[in-house]
Amino acid sequence: MKKYCVIGEKLTHTMSPQIHSAYFAYHKMDADYGVTQIAMQNMLDNCKETLLRYDGFNVTVPYKEKIIKYLDGMSQEAKKIGAVNTVKNDDGKLYGYNTDPYGFEGMLNANKVKIKDKTFVILGSGGACKSVYYILKQRGAKTVKIATRDENKKGVEDFITYRELESFKGDTIVNTTPVGMFPNVDGCPVTDEVICNFDNVADIVYNPVYTKLLQNAVRLGKKAVGGLYMLVAQAMKSQEIWNNTLLDEALTKDIYNTLMKEYYCKNGGNIYLTGIMSCGKTTKGKKVAKLLGWDFVDADDYIRQISGKSISELFDEGEDVFRDWESKAIEQLSHKKNLVVATGGGAILRDVNVSAMRLSGVIVLIERKIDDIVADVRTDTRPLLKEGAQKLREIYDSRKDRYYSSCDYVVKSHEYDMVKTVNDIVKIVK
């Protein structure tokens, strides 16, 4: 049996065993992943013999730099970053790597945040910042600035003070500080004014999944990206190093979805049902909510409630007006827990809506044949179908890719078996 572990000082809340055990189970590997806590006063001086018993191990704070003197070699990225989070035992020789940059890159890729030729600002200048900075420069970012509270670094290349940050505009801002991390969940590293200067906001903090920074970003209409995917992706990169395998993005997403599901089962979260209009989100959603003992919310009803207008009246003012109210509704619902939400057919069109739903629960796409929907749909209550039911096919074709790329799970709508469809949805959180 192969043996792996994570070493650190305090590891009571680590998710690493769950992630790696899922990898072993998927590949049917005879392997074990454990936890090795090393007290700070003992450092690592008497631990090398113990560590050599493992085929590989991960390293977390405060030992990412201290481990280096015990290694027989280091990868290029580990040398440049000056820190190691993955060690491979190769016939009694310990070689160090840093998979955090690739975890961060995976997080951005999964959320379709581009790096090449884009402008980034990194909050914080610690070890996590170095990993993010490394991969952004490697992948061709146009500009990468590091925000610091040290006024002495004003004017120093690649550094920007928080005072200068107030007027700096860019594509993506990345938090690598611990601000907002559990248990201090009300902390936010920057003001609304700073957030408004960027299109995307990423936070490598993963507990809580929906940090205050990300909540504020969604409220301000920005795409928001949480850190849990980075945790899973960097772990998968460790497996690639240990076992000489290729990175499996589908498996990474599956393990990430499982962790998200477990997180929201423990902490409370929502189910968001998406799909083209008349696919059955409301009917099925009510039954799912009843089985779970949760509350049900029809997003259109909620929009009517907060706007004081009918959906038709909002569309008469312009589709953008309706979409703005839709985003406001989803943002408000994202702060609630244990809801089953039937979203509107176009809710997934805006990145900010997808961010809010992903960070506060799971997105389930109800898949129903478009021919069946066209045959059944009512057009008199649908502002977008004034031209007739066939217009729905055109709408579906334009949104299809978005439906599938934005969801966490797909559930087929069984036309003659409502119970099966409902149970399939319930199984996702059960």
XYZ file of C-alpha atoms in Angstrom:
430
model
C 0.000 0.000 0.000
C 1.235 3.474 -0.876
C 1.203 5.973 1.959
C 0.755 9.734 1.783
C -0.026 12.490 4.272
C -0.170 16.211 4.929
C 2.174 17.756 7.488
C 1.522 20.946 9.400
C 1.194 22.375 12.885
C -2.608 22.526 13.264
C -4.611 20.321 10.907
C -7.932 19.794 12.667
C -9.934 21.260 9.755
C -7.917 20.008 6.782
C -9.882 18.684 3.798
C -6.854 17.004 2.220
C -7.699 13.441 3.339
C -11.181 13.724 1.766
C -9.784 14.982 -1.526
C -7.008 12.425 -1.894
C -9.130 9.522 -0.661
C -11.651 10.369 -3.377
C -8.832 10.251 -5.931
C -7.684 6.842 -4.683
C -11.233 5.479 -4.752
C -11.795 6.684 -8.317
C -8.569 5.080 -9.563
C -9.019 1.978 -7.371
C -5.593 2.576 -5.827
C -4.336 0.701 -2.793
C -3.254 3.850 -0.979
C -3.833 5.778 2.225
C -3.679 9.491 3.032
C -3.248 10.628 6.619
C -2.471 13.665 8.775
C 0.853 14.286 10.529
C 0.852 17.164 12.996
C 4.274 18.464 13.980
C 4.496 20.835 16.929
C 6.267 24.096 16.115
C 8.790 23.636 18.916
C 9.919 20.342 17.380
C 10.255 21.954 13.962
C 11.330 19.267 11.475
C 14.724 18.312 12.891
C 13.696 14.886 14.133
C 11.065 14.164 11.494
C 12.922 13.285 8.296
C 13.066 9.598 9.166
C 9.309 9.647 9.723
C 8.664 11.504 6.462
C 10.730 9.014 4.472
C 8.151 6.368 5.366
C 5.725 8.102 3.006
C 5.676 7.863 -0.794
C 4.775 11.536 -0.843
C 3.319 14.238 1.353
C 1.840 17.715 1.261
C 3.157 20.573 3.359
C 1.099 23.381 4.843
C 1.827 26.332 7.130
C 4.138 26.946 8.874
C 6.491 24.492 7.165
C 6.350 25.371 3.454
C 9.693 27.184 3.686
C 11.212 25.286 6.610
C 10.962 21.962 4.751
C 13.364 23.124 2.029
C 16.613 22.382 3.898
C 15.603 18.709 4.226
C 15.069 18.213 0.493
C 17.384 16.687 -2.085
C 16.033 18.835 -4.919
C 13.327 21.299 -5.950
C 11.274 22.064 -9.052
C 11.600 25.330 -10.937
C 8.403 26.853 -9.581
C 9.258 25.878 -5.998
C 12.659 27.556 -6.309
C 11.182 30.752 -7.740
C 8.388 30.906 -5.156
C 10.685 29.899 -2.318
C 8.164 27.500 -0.826
C 7.155 23.843 -1.153
C 3.723 22.288 -0.625
C 4.298 18.871 -2.246
C 7.155 16.417 -1.679
C 7.813 13.197 -3.589
C 9.875 10.361 -2.144
C 11.898 9.002 -5.055
C 13.911 5.989 -3.798
C 14.768 7.677 -0.518
C 15.364 11.119 -2.017
C 12.923 13.922 -1.219
C 12.056 16.329 -4.042
C 9.958 19.450 -3.483
C 7.297 21.049 -5.699
C 4.706 23.781 -5.371
C 1.286 22.968 -6.840
C -0.476 26.096 -5.554
C 0.133 28.065 -8.793
C -1.538 25.336 -10.840
C -4.404 25.110 -8.351
C -4.994 28.833 -8.760
C -4.807 28.574 -12.535
C -7.317 25.712 -12.430
C -9.654 27.822 -10.312
C -9.590 30.646 -12.860
C -9.981 28.291 -15.822
C -12.971 26.551 -14.232
C -14.648 29.940 -13.894
C -13.555 31.191 -17.332
C -11.426 34.035 -15.987
C -8.728 34.814 -18.540
C -5.098 35.501 -17.614
C -3.285 36.336 -20.851
C -3.013 40.068 -21.575
C -5.148 40.929 -18.522
C -4.419 43.206 -15.547
C -4.379 41.712 -12.045
C -3.975 43.047 -8.529
C -3.018 40.643 -5.726
C -3.974 41.557 -2.166
C -1.258 40.480 0.265
C 2.447 39.823 -0.184
C 2.946 36.531 1.678
C 3.619 33.015 0.440
C 0.239 32.603 -1.239
C 0.808 35.810 -3.166
C 4.077 34.440 -4.552
C 2.334 31.386 -6.000
C -0.367 33.496 -7.624
C 2.154 36.012 -8.935
C 4.290 33.223 -10.420
C 1.523 31.620 -12.475
C 0.068 34.941 -13.653
C 3.455 36.000 -15.015
C 4.042 32.550 -16.522
C 0.703 32.628 -18.335
C 1.173 36.037 -19.885
C -0.752 38.493 -17.723
C -0.255 42.012 -19.048
C 0.173 43.601 -15.614
C 0.422 42.103 -12.120
C 0.470 44.433 -9.134
C 0.843 43.426 -5.477
C -1.125 45.576 -3.045
C 0.691 46.315 0.207
C 0.066 48.521 3.226
C 3.784 49.334 3.348
C 3.986 52.930 2.109
C 7.764 52.521 1.710
C 7.112 50.348 -1.343
C 5.331 53.156 -3.157
C 6.846 53.373 -6.621
C 8.610 50.004 -6.332
C 8.040 47.878 -9.447
C 5.033 45.518 -9.240
C 3.920 46.962 -5.893
C 0.988 49.265 -5.261
C -0.166 50.745 -1.970
C -3.733 50.420 -0.787
C -4.031 54.187 -1.171
C -3.053 53.908 -4.844
C -5.364 50.913 -5.229
C -8.394 53.157 -4.679
C -7.955 54.635 -8.173
C -6.386 51.641 -9.938
C -8.496 49.812 -12.526
C -7.952 46.254 -13.711
C -9.562 43.026 -14.844
C -9.260 40.814 -11.753
C -8.449 41.407 -8.085
C -7.247 38.418 -6.032
C -7.294 38.114 -2.252
C -4.401 36.061 -0.851
C -4.689 37.446 2.692
C -6.509 35.594 5.514
C -9.020 38.444 5.865
C -12.531 36.977 5.850
C -11.387 33.475 6.813
C -13.292 31.497 9.450
C -13.905 32.405 12.260
C -13.500 36.107 11.359
C -16.029 35.863 8.541
C -17.136 39.516 8.572
C -13.779 40.825 7.398
C -13.309 42.234 3.893
C -9.865 43.340 2.660
C -11.055 46.187 0.372
C -13.888 48.674 0.026
C -16.775 48.634 -2.418
C -15.077 51.432 -4.329
C -12.048 49.226 -5.001
C -14.195 46.231 -6.015
C -16.019 48.411 -8.542
C -12.736 48.986 -10.389
C -12.529 45.310 -11.445
C -14.607 42.903 -13.530
C -13.731 39.784 -11.532
C -13.032 39.133 -7.856
C -11.208 35.968 -6.727
C -10.599 34.858 -3.143
C -8.314 31.915 -2.313
C -9.979 31.605 1.116
C -12.243 28.525 1.067
C -13.738 28.567 4.558
C -16.245 30.090 4.309
C -16.856 29.339 0.647
C -18.855 32.572 0.259
C -16.576 35.138 1.903
C -17.601 38.698 2.675
C -15.409 39.884 -0.207
C -17.246 37.623 -2.637
C -20.645 38.599 -1.213
C -19.800 42.252 -1.780
C -18.565 41.488 -5.296
C -21.854 39.785 -6.207
C -23.852 42.647 -4.712
C -21.889 45.017 -6.954
C -22.512 42.906 -10.067
C -19.071 41.301 -10.412
C -18.091 37.743 -11.265
C -16.952 36.146 -8.004
C -14.636 33.129 -7.711
C -14.130 31.159 -4.479
C -11.030 29.301 -3.285
C -12.320 25.754 -2.761
C -11.666 24.777 -6.385
C -8.035 25.873 -5.983
C -7.676 23.533 -2.989
C -8.918 20.565 -5.013
C -6.949 21.442 -8.154
C -3.642 21.803 -6.316
C -4.236 18.435 -4.646
C -4.867 16.817 -8.026
C -1.580 18.316 -9.263
C 0.161 16.608 -6.300
C -1.283 13.283 -7.434
C -0.009 13.953 -10.932
C 3.495 14.418 -9.506
C 3.387 11.401 -7.191
C 1.916 8.959 -9.692
C 3.098 10.322 -13.064
C -0.487 10.734 -14.274
C -2.214 13.407 -16.322
C -4.491 15.928 -14.615
C -8.142 14.898 -14.934
C -10.303 18.040 -15.006
C -13.560 16.053 -14.911
C -12.455 14.251 -11.732
C -11.316 17.546 -10.221
C -14.763 19.005 -10.797
C -16.495 15.907 -9.398
C -14.455 16.030 -6.183
C -15.026 19.782 -5.915
C -18.794 19.291 -6.308
C -18.746 16.614 -3.619
C -16.927 18.913 -1.185
C -19.342 21.737 -1.953
C -22.283 19.448 -1.355
C -20.831 18.265 1.968
C -20.052 21.846 2.963
C -23.617 23.002 2.375
C -25.124 19.932 4.000
C -23.175 20.924 7.103
C -23.490 24.700 6.928
C -26.749 25.199 5.045
C -27.098 26.070 1.373
C -29.559 26.268 -1.489
C -30.539 24.242 -4.543
C -30.934 26.362 -7.672
C -32.913 24.736 -10.477
C -32.022 26.018 -13.941
C -33.203 25.224 -17.444
C -35.207 26.607 -20.339
C -38.658 27.978 -19.553
C -41.351 25.312 -19.047
C -38.859 22.527 -18.296
C -40.664 21.989 -14.990
C -38.508 23.837 -12.473
C -41.418 25.129 -10.379
C -43.454 21.925 -10.280
C -40.461 19.772 -9.452
C -38.942 22.352 -7.127
C -41.998 22.430 -4.888
C -41.916 18.655 -4.510
C -38.173 18.636 -3.807
C -38.609 21.298 -1.124
C -41.402 19.322 0.509
C -39.309 16.139 0.643
C -36.340 17.999 2.110
C -38.400 20.071 4.513
C -36.985 23.247 2.933
C -38.696 26.397 1.678
C -39.478 26.832 -2.012
C -38.999 30.104 -3.899
C -40.043 30.844 -7.463
C -37.562 33.504 -8.601
C -40.133 35.275 -10.776
C -42.520 35.526 -7.814
C -39.701 36.925 -5.704
C -38.906 39.501 -8.404
C -42.565 40.592 -8.425
C -42.430 40.919 -4.662
C -39.311 43.105 -4.456
C -40.012 45.182 -7.578
C -43.735 45.703 -7.046
C -44.293 45.027 -10.748
C -45.309 42.100 -12.925
C -42.748 40.345 -15.117
C -44.505 41.688 -18.216
C -44.328 45.252 -16.894
C -40.591 44.901 -16.265
C -40.015 43.509 -19.756
C -42.012 46.409 -21.207
C -39.384 48.690 -19.650
C -36.678 46.653 -21.371
C -35.160 43.201 -20.895
C -32.130 44.739 -19.156
C -34.458 46.215 -16.540
C -35.875 42.775 -15.843
C -32.379 41.210 -15.759
C -31.231 43.805 -13.224
C -34.121 42.875 -10.918
C -33.373 39.202 -11.516
C -29.752 39.687 -10.423
C -30.897 41.593 -7.354
C -33.293 38.773 -6.457
C -30.674 36.048 -6.814
C -28.169 38.074 -4.789
C -30.682 38.435 -1.956
C -31.611 34.746 -2.053
C -27.933 33.759 -1.946
C -27.771 34.992 1.654
C -30.536 32.635 2.749
C -30.181 28.932 3.536
C -32.032 25.725 2.743
C -34.088 27.047 -0.152
C -35.082 25.311 -3.356
C -35.107 28.086 -5.959
C -36.736 27.758 -9.383
C -34.816 30.293 -11.453
C -35.968 31.996 -14.624
C -34.860 30.546 -17.941
C -32.336 33.344 -18.501
C -30.886 33.542 -14.990
C -27.673 31.862 -16.126
C -26.968 34.540 -18.752
C -25.159 36.782 -16.280
C -21.883 35.715 -14.664
C -22.811 37.439 -11.430
C -25.933 35.270 -11.077
C -23.952 32.082 -11.648
C -21.384 33.256 -9.082
C -24.062 33.921 -6.462
C -25.680 30.527 -7.000
C -22.424 28.553 -7.086
C -21.107 30.190 -3.929
C -24.304 29.680 -1.927
C -25.399 26.208 -3.017
C -25.543 23.841 -5.966
C -26.910 24.465 -9.461
C -29.023 21.671 -10.921
C -29.962 21.787 -14.603
C -33.275 20.126 -15.419
C -32.835 18.582 -18.844
C -36.049 18.190 -20.847
C -36.387 17.610 -24.584
C -36.914 20.893 -26.372
C -39.469 19.350 -28.754
C -41.687 18.396 -25.806
C -41.381 21.879 -24.317
C -42.256 23.619 -27.591
C -45.327 21.417 -27.896
C -46.554 22.282 -24.382
C -45.429 25.819 -23.629
C -47.918 28.646 -23.057
C -46.968 31.781 -24.948
C -49.523 34.202 -23.488
C -47.652 34.481 -20.169
C -44.121 34.568 -21.632
C -42.859 38.019 -22.737
C -40.064 36.440 -24.781
C -42.489 34.250 -26.747
C -44.638 36.938 -28.348
C -43.544 35.580 -31.735
C -44.849 32.103 -30.885
C -43.637 28.817 -29.402
C -41.041 28.223 -32.127
C -39.132 31.237 -30.789
C -38.332 29.035 -27.805
C -36.185 26.752 -29.944
C -34.074 29.698 -31.027
C -33.718 30.880 -27.423
C -32.743 27.404 -26.271
C -30.079 27.031 -28.960
C -28.525 30.356 -27.938
C -28.416 29.356 -24.257
C -27.716 25.629 -24.400
C -23.948 25.815 -23.856
C -24.458 28.244 -21.011
C -26.926 25.928 -19.257
C -24.462 23.054 -19.256
C -21.311 25.034 -18.454
C -22.895 26.818 -15.490
C -24.473 23.846 -13.715
C -23.003 21.504 -11.110
C -25.377 18.619 -11.856
C -27.714 17.582 -14.686
C -30.991 15.790 -13.924
C -33.080 14.379 -16.769
C -36.770 15.192 -16.634
C -38.590 11.881 -16.897
C -41.778 12.824 -18.736
C -43.949 10.112 -17.236
C -42.222 9.697 -13.889
C -42.234 12.899 -11.852
C -41.277 10.969 -8.712
C -38.039 9.717 -10.274
C -37.028 13.202 -11.429
C -37.710 14.656 -7.987
C -35.844 11.843 -6.237
C -32.869 12.318 -8.541
C -32.660 15.950 -7.417
C -33.057 15.070 -3.734
C -30.266 12.482 -3.995
C -27.840 15.228 -4.908
C -28.001 16.750 -1.430
C -28.825 13.577 0.442
